[in-house]
Coordinates of C-alpha atoms and ligand atoms in Angstrom, one line a residue:
M821 CA 5.2 74.7 41.2
S822 CA 5.1 73.1 37.8
I823 CA 7.7 72.2 35.1
K824 CA 6.7 73.2 31.7
I825 CA 8.6 72.1 28.7
E826 CA 7.7 74.0 25.5
N827 CA 8.9 72.9 22.0
L828 CA 12.2 71.5 23.4
T829 CA 14.7 70.4 20.7
H830 CA 18.1 69.1 21.6
V831 CA 20.9 68.2 19.4
Y832 CA 24.0 66.8 20.5
M833 CA 27.4 67.8 18.9
P834 CA 25.6 70.1 16.2
K835 CA 27.4 70.7 13.0
S836 CA 29.8 67.8 13.4
P837 CA 29.8 64.3 11.7
F838 CA 28.3 63.1 15.2
E839 CA 25.4 65.4 15.1
K840 CA 22.4 63.7 16.9
L841 CA 18.9 64.8 17.3
A842 CA 17.9 63.6 20.9
L843 CA 14.8 65.6 21.4
D844 CA 12.5 66.7 18.7
N845 CA 10.1 69.4 19.6
V846 CA 8.8 68.1 22.9
S847 CA 6.1 69.9 24.9
L848 CA 4.8 68.5 28.3
E849 CA 3.9 69.7 31.7
I850 CA 4.5 68.3 35.1
E851 CA 2.2 69.6 37.6
D852 CA 2.6 70.2 41.4
G853 CA 2.1 66.9 43.2
D854 CA 2.3 64.6 40.2
F855 CA 3.9 61.1 40.2
V856 CA 5.0 60.8 36.6
A857 CA 6.7 57.9 34.9
L858 CA 8.8 58.5 31.8
I859 CA 9.3 55.3 29.9
G860 CA 11.1 54.5 26.6
H861 CA 13.7 52.5 25.1
T862 CA 17.5 53.2 25.5
G863 CA 18.1 56.2 23.4
S864 CA 14.7 57.6 23.2
G865 CA 15.8 60.8 25.0
K866 CA 14.8 60.3 28.6
S867 CA 18.0 61.1 30.2
T868 CA 18.4 64.1 27.8
I869 CA 14.9 65.4 28.8
I870 CA 15.4 65.2 32.6
Q871 CA 18.9 66.8 32.5
H872 CA 17.0 70.0 30.9
M873 CA 14.6 70.0 33.9
N874 CA 17.2 71.0 36.2
G875 CA 19.5 73.0 34.0
L876 CA 22.2 70.5 33.4
L877 CA 21.7 70.7 29.7
K878 CA 20.7 73.8 27.6
P879 CA 18.1 73.4 24.8
S880 CA 19.1 73.9 21.1
K881 CA 15.7 75.2 20.9
G882 CA 12.6 75.6 23.2
K883 CA 11.9 76.7 26.7
I884 CA 11.9 75.2 30.1
I885 CA 9.9 76.9 32.9
V886 CA 10.3 75.9 36.4
D887 CA 8.1 77.4 38.9
G888 CA 7.2 80.2 36.5
I889 CA 10.8 81.0 35.9
D890 CA 12.4 80.4 32.3
I891 CA 15.5 78.6 33.4
T892 CA 17.1 79.0 29.9
A893 CA 17.0 82.9 30.4
K894 CA 20.4 84.6 31.2
G895 CA 21.4 85.2 34.7
V896 CA 19.3 82.2 36.2
K897 CA 21.5 80.5 38.8
L898 CA 21.8 76.8 38.6
T899 CA 22.0 76.3 42.3
D900 CA 18.6 78.1 42.5
I901 CA 17.1 75.4 40.1
R902 CA 18.8 72.6 42.0
K903 CA 17.1 73.8 45.1
K904 CA 13.9 73.1 43.4
V905 CA 14.5 70.1 41.2
G906 CA 16.6 67.3 42.4
L907 CA 18.0 64.8 40.1
V908 CA 19.2 61.3 41.2
F909 CA 21.3 59.8 38.4
Q910 CA 21.3 56.1 37.5
Y911 CA 23.7 54.1 39.8
A912 CA 23.8 57.1 42.0
E913 CA 25.8 55.4 44.7
Y914 CA 28.8 55.2 42.4
Q915 CA 29.1 58.9 43.4
L916 CA 29.3 58.4 47.1
F917 CA 32.7 59.2 48.3
E918 CA 32.9 60.6 51.8
E919 CA 34.1 58.2 54.9
T920 CA 30.7 58.4 56.7
I921 CA 27.1 58.5 55.6
E922 CA 26.6 61.7 57.4
K923 CA 29.2 63.5 55.9
D924 CA 28.3 62.2 52.3
I925 CA 24.5 63.5 52.7
A926 CA 25.9 66.6 54.4
F927 CA 27.8 67.5 51.2
G928 CA 25.0 69.3 49.2
P929 CA 23.7 71.4 52.0
K930 CA 27.3 72.6 52.9
N931 CA 27.7 73.8 49.6
L932 CA 24.5 75.9 50.1
G933 CA 26.3 77.6 53.0
L934 CA 24.0 76.6 55.8
S935 CA 24.7 76.7 59.4
D936 CA 26.0 73.5 61.1
G937 CA 22.7 73.1 62.9
E938 CA 20.5 73.4 59.8
I939 CA 22.9 71.0 57.9
S940 CA 22.5 68.4 60.7
E941 CA 18.9 68.8 60.8
R942 CA 18.6 68.3 57.1
V943 CA 20.7 65.1 57.1
K944 CA 18.6 63.6 59.9
R945 CA 15.4 64.5 58.0
S946 CA 16.6 63.1 54.7
M947 CA 17.8 59.9 56.2
E948 CA 14.4 59.5 57.8
M949 CA 12.6 60.2 54.6
V950 CA 14.5 57.2 52.9
G951 CA 14.0 54.9 56.0
L952 CA 17.6 55.0 57.2
E953 CA 17.8 55.4 61.1
Y954 CA 20.2 58.2 61.9
E955 CA 21.7 57.1 65.0
V956 CA 22.3 53.6 63.6
Y957 CA 23.8 54.7 60.2
K958 CA 25.4 58.1 60.6
N959 CA 29.0 57.1 61.5
K960 CA 28.9 54.0 59.1
S961 CA 31.0 54.0 55.9
P962 CA 28.6 54.0 52.9
F963 CA 30.5 51.3 51.3
E964 CA 29.7 48.9 54.3
L965 CA 26.0 49.0 53.0
S966 CA 24.1 46.7 50.7
G967 CA 23.4 47.9 47.2
G968 CA 19.8 49.1 47.9
Q969 CA 20.9 50.9 51.1
K970 CA 23.9 52.7 49.2
R971 CA 21.3 53.9 46.8
R972 CA 19.2 55.3 49.6
V973 CA 22.0 57.2 50.9
A974 CA 22.5 58.6 47.6
I975 CA 18.9 59.5 47.3
A976 CA 19.1 61.2 50.8
G977 CA 22.0 63.3 49.5
V978 CA 19.7 64.9 46.9
I979 CA 16.7 65.1 49.2
A980 CA 19.0 67.0 51.7
M981 CA 18.8 69.9 49.2
E982 CA 15.1 69.9 49.9
P983 CA 13.8 70.0 46.3
K984 CA 10.2 70.1 45.7
T985 CA 10.5 67.9 42.7
L986 CA 12.6 64.8 42.7
I987 CA 13.6 63.0 39.3
L988 CA 15.1 59.6 39.7
D989 CA 16.7 57.9 36.6
E990 CA 16.1 54.1 36.8
P991 CA 16.3 54.0 40.5
T992 CA 15.7 50.2 40.6
A993 CA 18.3 49.3 38.1
G994 CA 20.6 46.5 39.2
L995 CA 18.9 45.7 42.4
D996 CA 17.4 42.3 43.5
P997 CA 13.6 42.0 43.7
K998 CA 13.5 42.9 47.4
G999 CA 15.8 46.1 46.9
R1000 CA 13.6 47.0 44.1
D1001 CA 10.4 46.8 46.0
D1002 CA 12.1 48.7 49.0
I1003 CA 13.3 51.5 46.9
L1004 CA 9.7 51.8 44.9
K1005 CA 8.1 51.9 48.5
Q1006 CA 10.3 54.6 49.8
I1007 CA 9.7 56.7 46.5
Q1008 CA 6.0 56.4 47.0
R1009 CA 6.4 57.4 50.7
L1010 CA 8.2 60.7 49.4
H1011 CA 5.1 61.3 47.3
K1012 CA 2.5 60.5 49.6
E1013 CA 3.8 61.4 53.0
Y1014 CA 6.1 64.2 52.1
G1015 CA 4.2 65.7 49.1
M1016 CA 7.1 65.6 46.7
T1017 CA 6.4 65.8 42.9
I1018 CA 8.1 62.7 41.4
I1019 CA 9.4 62.0 38.0
L1020 CA 10.6 58.4 37.7
V1021 CA 12.5 57.2 34.6
S1022 CA 11.8 53.5 34.2
H1023 CA 11.5 50.8 31.4
S1024 CA 9.9 48.5 33.8
M1025 CA 6.1 48.3 33.0
E1026 CA 5.4 46.4 36.1
D1027 CA 7.0 49.2 38.3
V1028 CA 5.3 51.9 36.4
A1029 CA 1.9 50.3 36.7
K1030 CA 2.3 49.8 40.4
I1031 CA 3.1 53.3 41.4
A1032 CA 2.7 56.0 38.9
L1033 CA -0.2 58.3 38.4
K1034 CA 0.7 59.4 35.0
V1035 CA 2.7 57.9 32.4
M1036 CA 4.8 59.6 29.3
V1037 CA 6.1 57.3 26.7
M1038 CA 9.1 58.5 24.7
N1039 CA 10.4 57.2 21.4
H1040 CA 12.9 58.6 19.0
G1041 CA 13.0 62.0 21.0
K1042 CA 9.4 62.6 21.0
V1043 CA 6.7 61.9 23.6
V1044 CA 4.4 59.6 21.8
L1045 CA 1.8 58.7 24.6
K1046 CA 0.6 60.6 27.6
G1047 CA -2.0 59.7 30.3
T1048 CA -2.9 57.6 33.3
P1049 CA -1.5 54.0 33.3
K1050 CA -5.0 52.9 32.3
E1051 CA -5.1 55.3 29.2
V1052 CA -1.6 54.4 28.2
F1053 CA -1.6 50.6 28.8
K1054 CA -4.7 50.4 26.4
E1055 CA -2.5 51.4 23.6
V1056 CA -1.1 47.9 23.4
K1057 CA -0.4 48.0 19.5
T1058 CA 1.4 51.4 19.7
L1059 CA 3.5 50.2 22.9
E1060 CA 4.3 46.9 20.9
K1061 CA 5.2 48.8 17.8
I1062 CA 8.0 50.6 19.6
G1063 CA 9.1 47.5 21.3
L1064 CA 7.8 48.2 24.8
G1065 CA 4.7 46.1 25.5
V1066 CA 2.4 46.3 28.6
P1067 CA 2.6 44.6 31.9
Q1068 CA 2.7 40.8 31.8
V1069 CA -0.6 40.6 33.8
T1070 CA -2.2 42.6 31.1
Y1071 CA -1.4 40.0 28.5
L1072 CA -2.8 37.3 30.8
I1073 CA -6.1 39.1 31.2
Q1074 CA -6.2 39.7 27.4
A1075 CA -5.6 36.0 26.9
L1076 CA -8.5 35.1 29.2
R1077 CA -10.8 37.3 27.5
A1078 CA -9.7 35.9 24.1
K1079 CA -10.9 32.5 25.6
G1080 CA -14.3 33.9 26.4
F1081 CA -13.5 34.5 30.2
K1082 CA -15.7 37.5 31.2
V1083 CA -13.0 39.4 33.2
S1084 CA -12.4 43.4 33.0
D1085 CA -9.5 44.4 31.4
N1086 CA -9.0 47.1 33.9
A1087 CA -6.0 45.4 35.5
Y1088 CA -2.3 46.3 35.1
T1089 CA -0.9 45.0 38.4
I1090 CA -1.0 41.5 39.8
E1091 CA -3.2 42.7 42.6
Q1092 CA -5.7 44.4 40.2
A1093 CA -5.7 41.3 38.0
R1094 CA -6.3 38.9 41.2
D1095 CA -9.2 41.3 42.1
E1096 CA -10.8 41.5 38.8
I1097 CA -10.4 37.7 38.2
L1098 CA -12.1 36.8 41.6
K1099 CA -14.9 39.4 40.8
S1100 CA -15.6 37.7 37.5
L1101 CA -15.7 34.3 39.2
V1102 CA -18.5 35.6 41.7
E1103 CA -20.3 37.5 39.0
N1104 CA -20.3 34.6 36.5
K1105 CA -21.0 31.7 38.8
Ligands
LIG1253 P1 17.6 57.5 27.1 O1 17.9 58.1 28.4 O2 16.2 57.2 26.8 O3 18.5 56.1 26.9 P2 19.2 59.5 26.0 O4 18.7 60.8 26.3 O5 20.4 59.1 26.8 O6 18.3 58.4 26.0 O7 19.9 59.5 24.5 C1 19.0 60.0 23.4 C2 20.1 60.0 22.1 O8 21.0 61.0 22.3 C3 20.7 58.6 21.9 O9 20.6 58.5 20.4 C4 22.1 58.9 22.4 O10 22.9 58.0 21.8 C5 22.3 60.2 22.1 N1 23.2 60.8 23.2 C6 22.9 60.9 24.6 N2 23.9 61.7 25.2 C7 24.9 61.9 24.2 C8 26.0 62.7 24.2 N3 26.6 63.1 25.5 N4 26.6 63.0 23.1 C9 26.1 62.7 22.0 N5 25.1 61.8 21.9 C10 24.4 61.5 23.0

């Protein structure tokens, strides 16, 4: 299953004084099993593009092909797309509303008209997938939980629809460092252990360097860079020009190299930087 976007243009409020070109002839492909980070400044078009991927927004021009089906064609049911592509909004926990966690997660599957047994199975499975023990949490109110746990319940609610692809819009926003690390680990697990295709919207270079396999950088409604984190973070000038920069440790490595320290610049996370620095100390002894 892949998501192909072909020449997608989106204009908000066309032919009005507030007309805004949010996406400008964007083409990209997300392949089955990918872990893609979409990065860019506020207003660069990230939310607009992801809302096209599950049919919430319709293109002004262009096509979106999900699993071989043009989802912009007439007669395509949104529920069919949502079963394939799940979208976790920013601060998704604000949308929790049921009195128990179990009921909240069951809400989506219920709307699919599944049997009670299947709904219950899905709730259990999706809670396990986000690291919430079913027996401990099922009867608790979502409002008794910490911020990070609430967010996991919201993610479980989307996973319970059993999408093959999961899109998460800034899933670490507003969490403390521990909550952030926990959520990133869970997302990584969804990719590694459950084989989900992940699209992560983020503006944290550190998060992206840690977990994404591919990076797409957006600016003013266009995708301006695409590649592995290594390929993208090499483009320091372009990234700085659009005000994004690279992970902090990358600057550290560059500063060391500028001072004549013979260390490889193949380091975008703290762990990689540590390894490269230790390696260079041994090699240059
Ligand atoms: P990002 O997610 O990268 O912050 P968005 O996709 O939300 O970017 O926004 C892209 C552009 O479209 C911005 O200029 C934003 O102001 C505009 N925009 C977003 N949503 C709407 C809307 N509902 N109506 C009008 N303009 C919008």
